[in-house]
Coordinates of N, CA, C and O in Angstrom, one line a residue:
X548 N 0.9 -1.2 0.0 CA 0.0 0.0 0.0 C 0.9 1.2 0.0 O 1.8 1.4 0.8
X549 N 0.7 2.1 -0.9 CA 1.6 3.3 -1.0 C 1.1 4.4 -0.1 O 0.0 4.4 0.5
X550 N 2.0 5.4 0.0 CA 1.8 6.5 1.0 C 0.5 7.3 0.7 O -0.2 7.7 1.6
X551 N 0.2 7.5 -0.6 CA -1.0 8.3 -0.9 C -2.3 7.6 -0.5 O -3.2 8.3 -0.1
X552 N -2.2 6.3 -0.7 CA -3.4 5.6 -0.3 C -3.6 5.6 1.2 O -4.8 5.8 1.7
X553 N -2.6 5.5 1.9 CA -2.6 5.5 3.4 C -3.1 6.9 3.8 O -3.9 7.1 4.7
X554 N -2.6 7.9 3.2 CA -3.0 9.3 3.5 C -4.5 9.5 3.2 O -5.2 10.1 4.1
X555 N -5.0 9.0 2.1 CA -6.4 9.1 1.8 C -7.3 8.3 2.8 O -8.3 8.8 3.2
X556 N -6.8 7.2 3.2 CA -7.6 6.3 4.1 C -7.6 7.0 5.5 O -8.7 7.1 6.1
X557 N -6.5 7.6 5.9 CA -6.5 8.3 7.2 C -7.3 9.6 7.2 O -8.0 9.9 8.1
X558 N -7.3 10.3 6.0 CA -8.1 11.5 5.9 C -9.6 11.2 6.1 O -10.3 11.9 6.7
X559 N -10.0 10.0 5.5 CA -11.4 9.7 5.6 C -11.8 9.0 7.0 O -12.8 9.4 7.6
X560 N -11.0 8.1 7.4 CA -11.4 7.3 8.6 C -10.9 7.9 10.0 O -11.5 7.5 11.0
X561 N -10.0 8.8 10.0 CA -9.5 9.3 11.3 C -10.5 10.0 12.1 O -10.6 9.8 13.3
X562 N -11.4 10.9 11.5 CA -12.4 11.5 12.3 C -13.4 10.5 12.9 O -13.8 10.6 14.1
X563 N -13.7 9.5 12.2 CA -14.6 8.4 12.7 C -14.0 7.6 13.8 O -14.6 7.3 14.8
X564 N -12.7 7.4 13.7 CA -12.0 6.6 14.7 C -11.9 7.5 16.0 O -12.1 7.0 17.1
X565 N -11.6 8.8 15.8 CA -11.6 9.7 17.0 C -13.0 9.7 17.7 O -13.1 9.7 18.9
X566 N -14.0 9.9 16.9 CA -15.4 9.9 17.5 C -15.7 8.6 18.1 O -16.4 8.6 19.2
X567 N -15.3 7.5 17.5 CA -15.6 6.2 18.1 C -14.8 6.1 19.5 O -15.4 5.5 20.5
X568 N -13.6 6.5 19.5 CA -12.8 6.6 20.8 C -13.5 7.5 21.8 O -13.5 7.1 23.0
X569 N -14.1 8.6 21.4 CA -14.8 9.5 22.3 C -16.0 8.8 22.9 O -16.2 8.8 24.1
X570 N -16.8 8.1 22.1 CA -18.0 7.4 22.6 C -17.5 6.3 23.5 O -18.1 6.1 24.6
X571 N -16.5 5.5 23.1 CA -16.0 4.4 24.0 C -15.6 4.9 25.3 O -15.9 4.4 26.4
X572 N -14.8 6.0 25.4 CA -14.3 6.5 26.7 C -15.5 7.2 27.4 O -15.5 7.1 28.7
X573 N -16.4 7.7 26.8 CA -17.6 8.3 27.5 C -18.4 7.2 28.1 O -18.8 7.3 29.3
X574 N -18.6 6.1 27.4 CA -19.4 5.0 28.0 C -18.7 4.3 29.1 O -19.3 3.8 30.0
X575 N -17.3 4.3 29.1 CA -16.5 3.7 30.1 C -16.3 4.7 31.3 O -15.6 4.3 32.3
X576 N -16.7 5.9 31.2 CA -16.6 7.0 32.2 C -15.1 7.2 32.5 O -14.8 7.4 33.7
X577 N -14.3 7.2 31.5 CA -12.8 7.4 31.7 C -12.6 8.9 31.4 O -12.3 9.2 30.2
X578 N -12.6 9.8 32.3 CA -12.6 11.2 32.1 C -11.2 11.6 31.5 O -11.1 12.5 30.7
X579 N -10.1 11.0 32.0 CA -8.8 11.4 31.5 C -8.6 11.1 30.1 O -8.1 11.9 29.3
X580 N -9.0 9.9 29.7 CA -8.9 9.5 28.3 C -9.9 10.3 27.4 O -9.6 10.6 26.3
X581 N -11.0 10.7 28.0 CA -12.0 11.5 27.3 C -11.4 12.9 26.9 O -11.6 13.4 25.9
X582 N -10.5 13.4 27.9 CA -9.8 14.7 27.6 C -8.9 14.5 26.4 O -8.8 15.4 25.5
X583 N -8.1 13.4 26.4 CA -7.2 13.1 25.3 C -7.9 13.0 24.0 O -7.5 13.7 23.0
X584 N -9.0 12.2 23.9 CA -9.7 12.0 22.7 C -10.3 13.3 22.2 O -10.3 13.6 21.0
X585 N -10.9 14.1 23.1 CA -11.4 15.4 22.7 C -10.4 16.3 22.2 O -10.6 17.0 21.2
X586 N -9.2 16.3 22.8 CA -8.1 17.2 22.2 C -7.6 16.7 20.9 O -7.3 17.5 20.0
X587 N -7.7 15.4 20.6 CA -7.3 14.8 19.3 C -8.3 15.3 18.3 O -7.9 15.7 17.1
X588 N -9.6 15.4 18.6 CA -10.6 15.9 17.7 C -10.3 17.3 17.4 O -10.4 17.8 16.2
X589 N -10.0 18.1 18.4 CA -9.7 19.5 18.2 C -8.5 19.7 17.4 O -8.5 20.6 16.5
X590 N -7.5 18.9 17.6 CA -6.2 19.0 16.8 C -6.5 18.6 15.4 O -6.0 19.3 14.4
X591 N -7.3 17.6 15.1 CA -7.6 17.2 13.8 C -8.3 18.3 13.0 O -8.0 18.6 11.9
X592 N -9.3 18.9 13.7 CA -10.1 19.9 13.1 C -9.2 21.2 12.8 O -9.4 21.9 11.8
X593 N -8.3 21.5 13.7 CA -7.4 22.6 13.6 C -6.5 22.4 12.4 O -6.3 23.3 11.6
X594 N -6.0 21.2 12.2 CA -5.1 20.9 11.1 C -5.9 21.0 9.8 O -5.4 21.5 8.8
X595 N -7.1 20.4 9.8 CA -7.9 20.5 8.6 C -8.2 22.0 8.2 O -8.2 22.4 7.1
X596 N -8.5 22.8 9.2 CA -8.8 24.2 9.0 C -7.5 24.9 8.4 O -7.7 25.7 7.5
X597 N -6.3 24.6 8.9 CA -5.1 25.3 8.4 C -4.9 24.8 6.9 O -4.6 25.7 6.1
X598 N -5.2 23.6 6.6 CA -5.0 23.1 5.2 C -6.1 23.8 4.3 O -5.8 24.2 3.2
X599 N -7.3 24.0 4.9 CA -8.3 24.6 4.1 C -8.0 26.1 3.8 O -8.1 26.6 2.7
X600 N -7.4 26.8 4.8 CA -7.0 28.2 4.6 C -5.9 28.3 3.6 O -5.9 29.2 2.8
X601 N -5.0 27.3 3.7 CA -3.9 27.3 2.7 C -4.4 27.1 1.3 O -3.9 27.7 0.4
X602 N -5.3 26.1 1.2 CA -5.8 25.8 -0.2 C -6.5 27.0 -0.8 O -6.4 27.3 -2.0
X603 N -7.2 27.8 0.0 CA -7.9 29.0 -0.5 C -7.1 30.3 -0.4 O -7.7 31.4 -0.6
X604 N -5.9 30.2 0.1 CA -4.9 31.3 0.1 C -5.5 32.5 1.0 O -5.5 33.6 0.6
X605 N -5.9 32.2 2.2 CA -6.5 33.2 3.0 C -5.4 33.7 3.9 O -4.6 33.0 4.5
X606 N -5.3 35.0 4.1 CA -4.5 35.8 5.0 C -3.0 35.3 4.9 O -2.4 35.3 3.8
X607 N -2.4 35.0 6.0 CA -1.0 34.6 6.1 C -0.8 33.2 5.6 O 0.4 32.7 5.6
X608 N -1.8 32.5 5.2 CA -1.7 31.1 4.9 C -1.2 31.0 3.4 O -1.3 29.9 2.9
X609 N -0.8 32.0 2.8 CA -0.2 31.9 1.4 C 1.2 31.3 1.5 O 1.7 30.8 0.5
X610 N 1.9 31.4 2.6 CA 3.2 31.0 2.7 C 3.2 29.5 3.2 O 2.8 29.2 4.3
X611 N 3.7 28.6 2.3 CA 3.6 27.1 2.7 C 4.5 26.8 3.9 O 4.2 25.9 4.7
X612 N 5.6 27.6 4.1 CA 6.5 27.3 5.3 C 5.7 27.7 6.6 O 5.8 26.9 7.6
X613 N 5.0 28.7 6.6 CA 4.2 29.1 7.8 C 3.1 28.1 8.1 O 2.9 27.8 9.2
X614 N 2.5 27.6 7.0 CA 1.4 26.7 7.3 C 2.0 25.3 7.8 O 1.4 24.7 8.6
X615 N 3.2 25.0 7.3 CA 3.8 23.7 7.8 C 4.1 23.9 9.3 O 3.9 22.9 10.1
X616 N 4.6 25.0 9.7 CA 4.8 25.3 11.1 C 3.5 25.2 11.9 O 3.5 24.6 13.0
X617 N 2.5 25.8 11.4 CA 1.2 25.7 12.1 C 0.6 24.3 12.2 O 0.1 23.9 13.2
X618 N 0.8 23.5 11.2 CA 0.4 22.1 11.3 C 1.1 21.3 12.4 O 0.5 20.6 13.2
X619 N 2.4 21.4 12.4 CA 3.2 20.7 13.4 C 2.8 21.3 14.8 O 2.7 20.6 15.8
X620 N 2.7 22.6 14.9 CA 2.3 23.3 16.1 C 1.0 22.8 16.6 O 0.8 22.5 17.8
X621 N 0.0 22.7 15.7 CA -1.3 22.2 16.1 C -1.3 20.8 16.6 O -1.9 20.4 17.6
X622 N -0.5 20.0 16.0 CA -0.3 18.6 16.4 C 0.2 18.5 17.8 O -0.4 17.8 18.6
X623 N 1.3 19.2 18.1 CA 1.9 19.0 19.4 C 1.3 19.9 20.5 O 1.2 19.4 21.6
X624 N 0.9 21.1 20.2 CA 0.3 22.0 21.2 C -1.1 21.5 21.6 O -1.4 21.5 22.8
X625 N -1.9 21.2 20.6 CA -3.3 20.8 20.9 C -3.4 19.3 21.1 O -4.3 18.9 21.9
X626 N -2.7 18.5 20.4 CA -2.8 17.1 20.5 C -2.1 16.4 21.5 O -2.4 15.3 22.0
X627 N -0.9 17.0 22.0 CA -0.1 16.3 23.0 C -0.1 17.1 24.3 O -0.4 16.7 25.4
X628 N 0.4 18.4 24.2 CA 0.6 19.2 25.4 C -0.6 19.5 26.2 O -0.7 19.3 27.4
X629 N -1.7 20.0 25.5 CA -2.9 20.4 26.1 C -3.6 19.3 26.9 O -3.9 19.4 28.1
X630 N -3.8 18.1 26.2 CA -4.5 17.1 27.0 C -3.6 16.5 28.1 O -4.2 16.1 29.2
X631 N -2.3 16.5 27.9 CA -1.4 15.9 28.9 C -1.5 16.8 30.2 O -1.5 16.2 31.3
X632 N -1.5 18.1 30.0 CA -1.6 18.9 31.2 C -3.0 19.0 31.8 O -3.2 19.0 33.0
X633 N -4.0 19.0 31.0 CA -5.4 19.2 31.5 C -6.0 17.9 32.1 O -6.8 17.9 32.9
X634 N -5.6 16.8 31.6 CA -6.1 15.5 32.0 C -5.7 15.2 33.5 O -6.5 14.6 34.2
X635 N -4.6 15.8 33.9 CA -4.2 15.5 35.3 C -4.3 16.8 36.2 O -3.6 16.9 37.2
X636 N -5.1 17.7 35.8 CA -5.4 18.9 36.5 C -6.5 18.7 37.5 O -7.5 18.0 37.2
X637 N -6.3 19.3 38.7 CA -7.4 19.3 39.7 C -7.9 20.8 39.8 O -7.4 21.7 39.1
X638 N -8.9 21.0 40.6 CA -9.4 22.4 40.8 C -8.3 23.3 41.3 O -8.2 24.5 40.9
X639 N -7.4 22.8 42.1 CA -6.3 23.6 42.7 C -5.2 23.8 41.7 O -4.5 24.9 41.7
X640 N -4.9 22.9 40.7 CA -3.8 23.1 39.8 C -4.2 23.5 38.4 O -3.3 23.6 37.6
X641 N -5.5 23.7 38.2 CA -5.9 24.0 36.8 C -5.3 25.3 36.3 O -4.7 25.3 35.2
X642 N -5.3 26.4 37.0 CA -4.8 27.7 36.6 C -3.3 27.5 36.4 O -2.7 28.0 35.4
X643 N -2.6 26.9 37.3 CA -1.1 26.7 37.1 C -0.8 25.9 35.9 O 0.1 26.3 35.1
X644 N -1.5 24.8 35.7 CA -1.3 24.0 34.5 C -1.6 24.7 33.2 O -0.9 24.6 32.2
X645 N -2.7 25.5 33.2 CA -3.0 26.3 32.0 C -1.9 27.3 31.7 O -1.6 27.6 30.6
X646 N -1.4 28.0 32.7 CA -0.3 28.9 32.5 C 0.9 28.3 32.0 O 1.7 28.8 31.2
X647 N 1.2 27.1 32.5 CA 2.4 26.3 32.0 C 2.1 26.0 30.5 O 3.1 26.1 29.7
X648 N 0.9 25.6 30.2 CA 0.6 25.3 28.8 C 0.8 26.5 27.9 O 1.4 26.4 26.8
X649 N 0.4 27.7 28.3 CA 0.6 28.9 27.5 C 2.1 29.2 27.3 O 2.5 29.5 26.2
X650 N 2.9 29.1 28.4 CA 4.3 29.4 28.3 C 5.0 28.4 27.4 O 5.7 28.8 26.5
X651 N 4.7 27.1 27.6 CA 5.4 26.1 26.8 C 4.9 26.1 25.4 O 5.7 25.9 24.5
X652 N 3.7 26.4 25.2 CA 3.2 26.5 23.8 C 3.9 27.7 23.0 O 4.2 27.5 21.8
X653 N 4.1 28.8 23.7 CA 4.9 29.9 23.1 C 6.3 29.5 22.8 O 6.9 29.8 21.8
X654 N 6.9 28.8 23.8 CA 8.3 28.4 23.6 C 8.5 27.3 22.6 O 9.6 27.1 22.1
X655 N 7.4 26.5 22.2 CA 7.5 25.5 21.2 C 7.7 26.0 19.8 O 8.1 25.3 19.0
X656 N 7.3 27.2 19.6 CA 7.3 27.8 18.2 C 8.7 27.7 17.6 O 8.9 27.3 16.4
X657 N 9.7 28.1 18.3 CA 11.1 28.2 17.7 C 11.6 26.8 17.4 O 12.1 26.6 16.2
X658 N 11.6 25.8 18.2 CA 12.0 24.5 17.8 C 11.2 23.9 16.7 O 11.8 23.3 15.8
X659 N 9.9 24.2 16.6 CA 9.1 23.7 15.5 C 9.5 24.4 14.2 O 9.6 23.7 13.2
X660 N 9.8 25.6 14.3 CA 10.1 26.4 13.0 C 11.5 25.9 12.5 O 11.7 25.9 11.3
X661 N 12.3 25.4 13.3 CA 13.6 24.9 12.9 C 13.5 23.4 12.4 O 14.3 23.0 11.6
X662 N 12.5 22.7 12.9 CA 12.3 21.3 12.6 C 11.5 21.1 11.3 O 11.4 20.0 10.8
X663 N 10.8 22.1 10.8 CA 9.8 22.0 9.8 C 10.4 21.4 8.5 O 9.7 20.8 7.7
X664 N 11.7 21.6 8.2 CA 12.3 21.1 7.0 C 12.7 19.6 7.1 O 13.0 19.0 6.1
X665 N 12.8 19.1 8.3 CA 13.1 17.7 8.5 C 11.9 16.9 8.8 O 11.5 16.8 10.0
X666 N 11.2 16.4 7.8 CA 9.9 15.7 8.1 C 10.1 14.4 8.8 O 9.2 14.1 9.6
X667 N 11.2 13.8 8.7 CA 11.4 12.5 9.5 C 11.4 12.9 11.0 O 11.0 12.0 11.8
X668 N 11.9 14.0 11.3 CA 11.9 14.5 12.7 C 10.5 14.6 13.3 O 10.2 14.3 14.4
X669 N 9.6 15.1 12.4 CA 8.2 15.2 12.8 C 7.6 13.8 13.1 O 6.9 13.6 14.1
X670 N 7.9 12.9 12.3 CA 7.4 11.5 12.5 C 8.0 10.9 13.7 O 7.2 10.3 14.5
X671 N 9.2 11.0 13.9 CA 9.9 10.5 15.1 C 9.4 11.1 16.4 O 9.1 10.4 17.4
X672 N 9.2 12.4 16.4 CA 8.7 13.2 17.5 C 7.3 12.8 17.8 O 6.9 12.6 19.0
X673 N 6.5 12.6 16.8 CA 5.1 12.2 17.1 C 5.0 10.8 17.6 O 4.2 10.5 18.5
X674 N 5.8 9.9 17.1 CA 5.9 8.5 17.7 C 6.4 8.5 19.1 O 6.0 7.8 20.0
X675 N 7.4 9.4 19.4 CA 7.9 9.5 20.7 C 6.9 10.1 21.7 O 6.8 9.6 22.8
X676 N 6.1 11.0 21.2 CA 5.0 11.6 22.0 C 3.9 10.6 22.3 O 3.4 10.5 23.3
X677 N 3.7 9.7 21.3 CA 2.7 8.6 21.4 C 3.2 7.7 22.5 O 2.4 7.2 23.3
X678 N 4.5 7.4 22.5 CA 5.0 6.5 23.5 C 4.9 7.1 24.9 O 4.6 6.4 25.9
X679 N 5.1 8.4 25.0 CA 5.0 9.1 26.3 C 3.5 9.1 26.7 O 3.2 8.9 27.9
X680 N 2.6 9.2 25.8 CA 1.2 9.1 26.2 C 0.8 7.7 26.7 O 0.1 7.5 27.6
X681 N 1.4 6.7 26.0 CA 1.2 5.3 26.5 C 1.8 5.1 27.9 O 1.1 4.5 28.7
X682 N 2.9 5.7 28.2 CA 3.5 5.5 29.5 C 2.6 6.3 30.6 O 2.4 5.8 31.7
X683 N 2.1 7.4 30.2 CA 1.3 8.2 31.1 C -0.1 7.6 31.4 O -0.6 7.4 32.5
X684 N -0.8 7.1 30.3 CA -2.2 6.7 30.4 C -2.3 5.2 30.6 O -3.4 4.8 31.1
X685 N -1.3 4.4 30.3 CA -1.4 3.0 30.5 C -2.5 2.4 29.6 O -3.1 1.3 30.0
X686 N -2.9 3.0 28.5 CA -3.9 2.6 27.6 C -3.3 2.5 26.2 O -2.3 3.2 25.9
X687 N -4.0 1.8 25.3 CA -3.5 1.7 24.0 C -4.3 2.6 23.0 O -3.8 3.0 22.0
X688 N -5.5 3.0 23.4 CA -6.4 3.8 22.5 C -5.8 5.2 22.2 O -5.7 5.6 21.1
X689 N -5.5 5.9 23.3 CA -5.0 7.3 23.2 C -3.7 7.4 22.4 O -3.6 8.2 21.5
X690 N -2.7 6.6 22.8 CA -1.5 6.7 22.0 C -1.6 6.2 20.5 O -1.0 6.7 19.6
X691 N -2.5 5.3 20.3 CA -2.7 4.8 19.0 C -3.4 5.9 18.1 O -3.0 6.1 16.9
X692 N -4.3 6.5 18.6 CA -5.0 7.6 17.8 C -4.0 8.8 17.6 O -3.9 9.3 16.5
X693 N -3.2 9.1 18.6 CA -2.2 10.2 18.4 C -1.2 9.8 17.4 O -0.7 10.6 16.6
X694 N -0.7 8.5 17.4 CA 0.2 8.1 16.4 C -0.4 8.2 15.0 O 0.3 8.6 14.0
X695 N -1.6 7.8 14.8 CA -2.3 7.9 13.5 C -2.4 9.4 13.1 O -2.3 9.8 11.9
X696 N -2.7 10.3 14.1 CA -2.9 11.7 13.8 C -1.5 12.3 13.4 O -1.4 13.1 12.5
X697 N -0.4 11.8 14.1 CA 0.9 12.2 13.7 C 1.3 11.7 12.3 O 1.9 12.5 11.5
X698 N 0.9 10.5 12.0 CA 1.2 10.0 10.6 C 0.5 10.7 9.6 O 1.0 11.1 8.5
X699 N -0.8 11.0 9.9 CA -1.6 11.8 8.9 C -1.0 13.2 8.7 O -0.9 13.7 7.6
X700 N -0.6 13.9 9.8 CA 0.1 15.2 9.6 C 1.4 15.1 8.8 O 1.6 15.9 8.0
X701 N 2.2 14.1 9.1 CA 3.4 13.8 8.4 C 3.1 13.7 6.9 O 3.8 14.3 6.0
X702 N 2.1 12.9 6.5 CA 1.8 12.6 5.1 C 1.2 13.9 4.5 O 1.4 14.2 3.3
X703 N 0.4 14.7 5.2 CA -0.1 15.9 4.7 C 1.0 16.9 4.4 O 1.0 17.6 3.4
X704 N 2.0 16.9 5.2 CA 3.2 17.8 5.0 C 4.0 17.3 3.8 O 4.5 18.0 3.0
X705 N 4.1 16.0 3.7 CA 4.9 15.4 2.7 C 4.3 15.5 1.3 O 5.0 15.7 0.3
X706 N 3.0 15.5 1.2 CA 2.3 15.6 -0.1 C 1.9 17.0 -0.4 O 1.0 17.2 -1.2
X707 N 2.5 18.0 0.1 CA 2.3 19.4 -0.3 C 1.1 20.0 0.3 O 0.4 20.8 -0.3
X708 N 0.8 19.7 1.6 CA -0.3 20.4 2.4 C -1.6 20.2 1.7 O -2.4 21.1 1.6
X709 N -2.0 19.0 1.4 CA -3.3 18.7 0.9 C -4.0 17.8 1.9 O -3.4 17.0 2.6
X710 N -5.3 18.0 2.0 CA -6.1 17.2 3.0 C -6.2 15.7 2.5 O -6.1 14.8 3.3
X711 N -6.3 15.5 1.2 CA -6.3 14.2 0.6 C -5.3 14.2 -0.6 O -5.3 15.2 -1.4
X712 N -4.6 13.1 -0.8 CA -3.6 13.1 -1.9 C -4.3 12.6 -3.1 O -5.1 11.7 -3.1
X713 N -4.0 13.3 -4.2 CA -4.7 13.0 -5.5 C -3.9 12.4 -6.5 O -3.0 11.8 -6.7

């Protein structure tokens, strides 16, 4: 199976997989995993929105380098960092964790802007983040969905910022 076919399959089935994971975690009343899956849906939609804006050349989205940075940033800031901090927040630590998220999210921009030209680094970092999620959650669903989301982002970057490869 070639890369373009995998890209198209992930483009079509990834939202359904995320929604199925959401329903599964909701029925099992696993609130931490529900936070992860909700963040994956938000990250997927943010990445699709960035690609849509690039396709229609809206605003600063005319520059493919900037859009590549935004896609990687959406993947790691919304898909990894946000749910990891919020899933383990309590009422007492929520504000502190949210401020940590804001600071780290701003600091992530520079390393991501330097990594954007090395696509294999994006794939390795997303698989490493998936492994970290596995270690934190002790579940297979959350890191599996994040790995697929990272693979889809990698393929979208590789195929020239298209939602589906043609």
